[in-house]
Short mmCIF file of C-alpha atoms in Angstrom, two decimals:
data_model
loop_
_atom_site.label_atom_id
_atom_site.label_comp_id
_atom_site.label_asym_id
_atom_site.label_seq_id
_atom_site.Cartn_x
_atom_site.Cartn_y
_atom_site.Cartn_z
CA ASP H 13 12.03 -4.66 11.92
CA GLN H 14 11.03 -5.45 8.36
CA GLN H 15 8.43 -8.16 8.51
CA VAL H 16 7.90 -8.17 4.76
CA LYS H 17 10.92 -8.01 2.50
CA GLN H 18 11.31 -7.63 -1.22
CA ASN H 19 15.03 -8.05 -1.69
CA SER H 20 15.20 -7.10 -5.35
CA PRO H 21 14.75 -3.35 -5.85
CA SER H 22 14.45 -3.88 -9.59
CA LEU H 23 14.03 -6.57 -12.21
CA SER H 24 14.41 -6.41 -15.98
CA VAL H 25 12.63 -8.97 -18.17
CA GLN H 26 12.26 -9.41 -21.92
CA GLU H 27 8.77 -8.96 -23.29
CA GLY H 28 7.02 -12.31 -23.66
CA ARG H 29 9.12 -14.03 -21.02
CA ILE H 30 8.18 -14.86 -17.43
CA SER H 31 8.61 -12.28 -14.68
CA ILE H 32 9.08 -13.64 -11.17
CA LEU H 33 8.88 -11.26 -8.25
CA ASN H 34 9.76 -12.51 -4.80
CA CYS H 35 8.71 -11.63 -1.29
CA ASP H 36 9.80 -13.00 2.09
CA TYR H 37 8.11 -12.54 5.43
CA THR H 38 9.02 -13.28 9.02
CA ASN H 39 5.71 -13.36 10.86
CA SER H 40 4.01 -16.75 10.73
CA MET H 41 0.77 -15.14 11.96
CA PHE H 42 0.13 -13.40 8.65
CA ASP H 43 -3.02 -14.93 7.19
CA TYR H 44 -3.43 -13.17 3.88
CA PHE H 45 -1.01 -11.87 1.27
CA LEU H 46 -1.54 -9.39 -1.51
CA TRP H 47 0.29 -7.98 -4.49
CA TYR H 48 -0.26 -4.42 -5.58
CA LYS H 49 0.94 -2.70 -8.70
CA LYS H 50 1.87 0.95 -8.84
CA TYR H 51 2.45 3.20 -11.81
CA PRO H 52 4.24 6.56 -11.41
CA ALA H 53 2.04 9.38 -10.10
CA GLU H 54 -0.72 6.93 -9.19
CA GLY H 55 -1.70 5.09 -6.05
CA PRO H 56 -1.22 1.32 -5.76
CA THR H 57 -3.89 -0.89 -7.28
CA PHE H 58 -4.76 -4.36 -6.09
CA LEU H 59 -3.52 -7.14 -8.36
CA ILE H 60 -3.92 -10.56 -6.76
CA SER H 61 -4.07 -12.13 -3.32
CA ILE H 62 -3.70 -15.47 -1.59
CA SER H 63 -4.92 -16.85 1.68
CA SER H 64 -2.45 -18.60 3.94
CA ILE H 65 -4.46 -21.82 3.61
CA LYS H 66 -3.65 -22.02 -0.10
CA ASP H 67 -0.40 -22.43 -1.95
CA LYS H 68 -1.39 -21.05 -5.33
CA ASN H 69 -3.81 -18.56 -6.80
CA GLU H 70 -4.11 -17.78 -10.49
CA ASP H 71 -5.76 -14.91 -12.31
CA GLY H 72 -5.08 -14.71 -16.00
CA ARG H 73 -1.42 -14.00 -16.60
CA PHE H 74 -0.77 -13.58 -12.88
CA THR H 75 -0.10 -16.42 -10.44
CA VAL H 76 0.91 -16.09 -6.83
CA PHE H 77 2.64 -18.97 -5.07
CA LEU H 78 2.91 -19.28 -1.31
CA ASN H 79 5.48 -21.44 0.48
CA LYS H 80 4.58 -21.21 4.14
CA SER H 81 7.41 -23.37 5.40
CA ALA H 82 9.89 -21.03 3.72
CA LYS H 83 7.80 -17.94 4.52
CA HIS H 84 8.11 -16.98 0.89
CA LEU H 85 5.74 -15.92 -1.82
CA SER H 86 6.25 -15.13 -5.45
CA LEU H 87 4.31 -13.47 -8.23
CA HIS H 88 4.64 -14.92 -11.72
CA ILE H 89 3.62 -12.92 -14.76
CA VAL H 90 3.40 -14.90 -17.99
CA PRO H 91 3.83 -13.66 -20.65
CA SER H 92 5.26 -10.30 -19.59
CA GLN H 93 3.94 -7.29 -21.46
CA PRO H 94 5.20 -3.69 -21.69
CA GLY H 95 2.23 -2.50 -19.64
CA ASP H 96 3.45 -4.64 -16.76
CA SER H 97 6.33 -2.22 -16.20
CA ALA H 98 5.55 -0.81 -12.76
CA VAL H 99 6.51 -1.12 -9.12
CA TYR H 100 5.10 -4.22 -7.46
CA PHE H 101 4.44 -4.29 -3.73
CA CYS H 102 3.94 -7.36 -1.63
CA ALA H 103 1.77 -6.86 1.49
CA ALA H 104 0.71 -9.12 4.32
CA ARG H 105 -2.23 -8.90 6.66
CA GLY H 106 -1.80 -9.56 10.33
CA ALA H 107 -4.34 -11.81 12.00
CA GLY H 108 -6.07 -11.16 15.28
CA GLY H 109 -5.29 -7.88 16.98
CA SER H 110 -3.55 -6.42 13.95
CA ASN H 111 -6.27 -7.53 11.60
CA TYR H 112 -6.74 -4.14 10.07
CA GLN H 113 -3.14 -3.47 9.26
CA LEU H 114 -1.30 -4.35 6.11
CA ILE H 115 2.47 -4.69 6.31
CA TRP H 116 4.16 -3.72 3.07
CA GLY H 117 7.42 -4.59 1.38
CA ALA H 118 9.58 -1.88 -0.16
CA GLY H 119 8.59 -2.80 -3.71
CA THR H 120 10.29 -4.18 -6.81
CA LYS H 121 10.48 -2.12 -9.95
CA LEU H 122 9.74 -4.34 -12.95
CA ILE H 123 11.00 -3.22 -16.34
CA ILE H 124 9.76 -5.07 -19.39
CA LYS H 125 12.15 -4.70 -22.31
CA PRO H 126 10.70 -4.78 -25.85
CA ASP B 6 -9.30 6.40 -11.65
CA SER B 7 -9.91 4.77 -8.26
CA GLY B 8 -12.54 7.30 -7.21
CA VAL B 9 -10.43 8.40 -4.23
CA THR B 10 -9.27 11.99 -4.40
CA GLN B 11 -6.45 13.61 -2.51
CA THR B 12 -5.49 17.26 -2.27
CA PRO B 13 -3.10 18.86 -2.69
CA LYS B 14 -1.01 16.87 -5.12
CA HIS B 15 2.20 18.51 -4.05
CA LEU B 16 3.10 20.45 -0.94
CA ILE B 17 6.36 22.20 -0.16
CA THR B 18 6.87 23.66 3.27
CA ALA B 19 9.51 24.42 5.86
CA THR B 20 10.58 22.62 9.01
CA GLY B 21 8.47 23.41 12.02
CA GLN B 22 5.38 24.15 9.97
CA ARG B 23 2.00 22.44 10.01
CA VAL B 24 0.11 21.09 7.01
CA THR B 25 -3.22 19.40 6.34
CA LEU B 26 -3.74 16.73 3.72
CA ARG B 27 -7.23 15.97 2.55
CA CYS B 28 -8.83 12.80 1.26
CA SER B 29 -12.27 12.11 -0.18
CA PRO B 30 -13.13 8.41 -0.29
CA ARG B 31 -15.03 6.62 -3.02
CA SER B 32 -18.76 7.15 -2.88
CA GLY B 33 -20.21 4.67 -0.41
CA ASP B 34 -16.93 3.76 1.27
CA LEU B 35 -16.96 4.18 5.03
CA SER B 36 -13.32 3.47 5.83
CA VAL B 37 -10.36 5.71 5.17
CA TYR B 38 -6.76 4.63 5.63
CA TRP B 39 -3.64 6.80 5.64
CA TYR B 40 -0.24 5.54 4.56
CA GLN B 41 3.21 7.10 4.37
CA GLN B 42 5.75 6.10 1.76
CA SER B 43 9.25 7.44 2.28
CA LEU B 44 11.89 7.21 -0.44
CA ASP B 45 12.52 3.61 -1.51
CA GLN B 46 10.41 2.29 1.34
CA GLY B 47 7.19 0.33 1.44
CA LEU B 48 3.97 1.88 2.55
CA GLN B 49 3.71 2.43 6.29
CA PHE B 50 0.21 2.23 7.69
CA LEU B 51 -0.58 5.28 9.79
CA ILE B 52 -4.21 5.17 10.81
CA GLN B 53 -7.69 3.99 9.81
CA TYR B 54 -11.06 5.62 10.37
CA TYR B 55 -14.38 3.89 9.93
CA ASN B 56 -17.55 5.94 9.75
CA GLY B 57 -16.05 8.79 11.72
CA GLU B 58 -14.31 6.78 14.40
CA GLU B 59 -10.72 5.68 14.73
CA ARG B 60 -10.53 1.94 13.95
CA ALA B 61 -6.84 1.10 13.91
CA LYS B 62 -3.57 2.82 14.53
CA GLY B 63 -0.22 2.03 13.03
CA ASN B 64 3.12 3.81 13.14
CA ILE B 65 1.70 7.29 13.45
CA LEU B 66 3.81 9.89 15.21
CA GLU B 67 2.32 11.99 18.00
CA ARG B 68 2.94 15.06 15.83
CA PHE B 69 0.47 13.63 13.34
CA SER B 70 -3.27 13.42 13.79
CA ALA B 71 -6.22 12.59 11.63
CA GLN B 72 -9.96 12.78 11.65
CA GLN B 73 -12.90 11.70 9.54
CA PHE B 74 -15.79 14.09 9.16
CA PRO B 75 -19.54 13.38 8.93
CA ASP B 76 -19.37 13.57 5.14
CA LEU B 77 -16.67 10.85 5.40
CA HIS B 78 -13.82 12.89 4.01
CA SER B 79 -10.68 12.71 6.08
CA GLU B 80 -7.84 15.02 6.94
CA LEU B 81 -4.32 14.16 8.06
CA ASN B 82 -2.63 16.90 10.06
CA LEU B 83 1.14 16.95 10.26
CA SER B 84 2.72 19.42 12.68
CA SER B 85 6.21 20.48 13.77
CA LEU B 86 7.40 19.13 10.46
CA GLU B 87 10.88 17.67 10.15
CA LEU B 88 12.98 16.92 7.09
CA GLY B 89 12.28 13.22 7.58
CA ASP B 90 8.56 13.77 7.12
CA SER B 91 9.14 14.34 3.42
CA ALA B 92 7.27 11.48 1.77
CA LEU B 93 4.32 10.44 -0.32
CA TYR B 94 1.14 10.24 1.71
CA PHE B 95 -1.54 7.96 0.37
CA CYS B 96 -5.14 7.71 1.34
CA ALA B 97 -7.17 4.59 0.64
CA SER B 98 -10.82 3.78 1.18
CA SER B 99 -12.95 0.70 1.50
CA VAL B 100 -16.58 -0.13 2.04
CA GLY B 101 -16.20 -2.04 5.27
CA GLY B 102 -14.18 -1.62 8.41
CA GLY B 103 -12.11 -4.75 8.09
CA THR B 104 -9.51 -5.29 5.47
CA SER B 105 -8.51 -8.08 3.20
CA GLY B 106 -6.63 -5.42 1.30
CA ARG B 107 -8.51 -6.36 -1.82
CA GLU B 108 -11.16 -3.77 -1.30
CA GLN B 109 -8.82 -0.88 -0.51
CA PHE B 110 -8.75 1.71 -3.26
CA PHE B 111 -5.92 4.20 -3.25
CA GLY B 112 -5.80 7.84 -4.17
CA PRO B 113 -2.92 9.28 -6.23
CA GLY B 114 -1.11 10.54 -3.14
CA THR B 115 0.18 13.87 -1.85
CA ARG B 116 3.90 14.48 -2.15
CA LEU B 117 5.14 16.44 0.83
CA THR B 118 8.54 18.09 0.71
CA VAL B 119 9.89 19.64 3.88
CA LEU B 120 12.80 22.02 3.32
#
């Protein structure tokens, strides 16, 4: 039972253009969503997050949008840079009894073309 | 460099064997989390320790166990290994016992190959 889904295993974007990574979830009890970035041979690093009470959070070139009615969130990267090439994971935090557990998507590999 | 160290980096072993993965958290962090990432899968939360005590349990098999020692380093023990246990095992640490995810810092992982 995949509660967090990233349906695109990979995405290729031209340098300077917008990258949009998508994530869908099934559990309406999730109260917090995060995006992590992972380079090869390294652990994931936190990128940006959003609370379920918001619909947008922006940090520099990175913006996360949350559509609760659609149970969908997206990460926008503008403009895309070569250093953004990495695997991006979406994760969701369960509220209440599962408060300490993050549920992760399978990741999307982003390739920025020069 | 996240400040979280994991050893060994790579481990190759045979089915039925037992291995121990080690994690040293960032200085000052009291929580340690263990995750498993199988090929093309997301990270699966296994278990969390906070200041030496088990805080939360995820999809951890009975063949797997973990502990956190007084110096706060943690070990993940995997026994009766099966081919399907081949994966990347990540350790993360955080200051507190709760998680917003933001404050979790990940080590580089241990790649386990079971032949």
